[in-house]
Structures are given as C-alpha cells and as structure tokens.
Steps between C-alpha positions, in 0.01 A plus 500: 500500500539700166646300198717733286621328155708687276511392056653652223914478530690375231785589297526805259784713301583802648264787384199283553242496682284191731199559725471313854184397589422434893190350600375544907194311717467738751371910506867656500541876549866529395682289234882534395743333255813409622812335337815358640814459227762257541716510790336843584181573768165552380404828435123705449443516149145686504197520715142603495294567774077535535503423126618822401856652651750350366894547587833364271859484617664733255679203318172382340341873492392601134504120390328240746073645531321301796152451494170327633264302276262532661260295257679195596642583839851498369814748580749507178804656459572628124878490435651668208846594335607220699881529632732175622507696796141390572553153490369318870288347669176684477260447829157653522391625867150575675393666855151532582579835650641815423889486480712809569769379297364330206854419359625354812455103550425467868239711440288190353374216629469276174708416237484262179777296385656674233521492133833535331594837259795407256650790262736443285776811352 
C-alpha cells in the first residue's frame, strides 16, 4: 500500500503564487495533480512521469511547473499568477507503473486526501 499525502494549500490574492508539496511511501513511476472545483468534476492539472516528462492541461500551461525533489522524495507543484479560477480541491496521485494517460484519474491507483487552493479576485 503506497501512502500519498499532499501539503501546501491555503488561501492567496489572485496573481499569487503557493507551492503543493506531496509526500509518497512507495517507488511510484507516474505522479499527477489533480483538482476538482465546486460543483464541477475533477480534472488533470499536471503530470510527470519517470521523473522527467512532464504534461499540463493547457489551463495551467505557462503558470503551474511540476517537479520531483528528489532529495527528499517529494513531488511539488509550483503555482503562480494564481487565478480564482484555480480555486479546488487539489489531490496528488501515484502509480507504480507507467501510465498512458498521465492526466487521466483512473489511470492511478493512489490518491491523498486533498489540500484546499483558495484565490481571491
């Protein structure tokens, strides 16, 4: 069982910028962030795959950066000029295999809990 645990939401003005932090236990291949606004379905937000390729949906392209540190085993997720568009629920996903999809949910097998992205207008 691989233990995915996602830190770093808060609240921010728009224009600004947070970093989400998600910490794993197991030797994942594939990561993703996903979010899920209110009322609406969740949707891929980035993905990176064998440390290296990485793939955005083209509402965060240019202004979210994925990324593996790999010093402390971490995946983050750099968000900048921040929009209240991106507010959600922000879940970190692992697969400890190659995913041909890697902004596409059912394609992983574990998931954190969330952390919550507020921006304000």
């Amino acid at each position: 069982q691989v233990q995915v645990v996602e830190s770093g939401g808060g609240s921010v003005q728009a224009g600004g910028s947070l970093r989400l932090s998600c910490a794993t236990s197991g030797n994942t291949v594939c990561m993703g962030w996903f979010r899920q606004p209110p009322g609406k379905e969740r949707e891929g937000v980035a993905g990176i795959m064998s440390d290296t390729y990485t793939k955005y949906s083209e509402s965060v392209k240019g202004r979210f950066t994925i990324s593996k540190d790999v010093a402390n085993d971490a995946l983050l997720l750099q968000m900048n000029s921040l929009k209240p568009e991106d507010t959600a629920m922000y879940y970190c996903a692992a697969a400890l295999r190659w995913v041909s999809e890697p902004l596409r949910g059912a394609d992983y097998n574990y998931w954190g809990q969330g952390t919550q992205v507020t921006v304000s207008s």
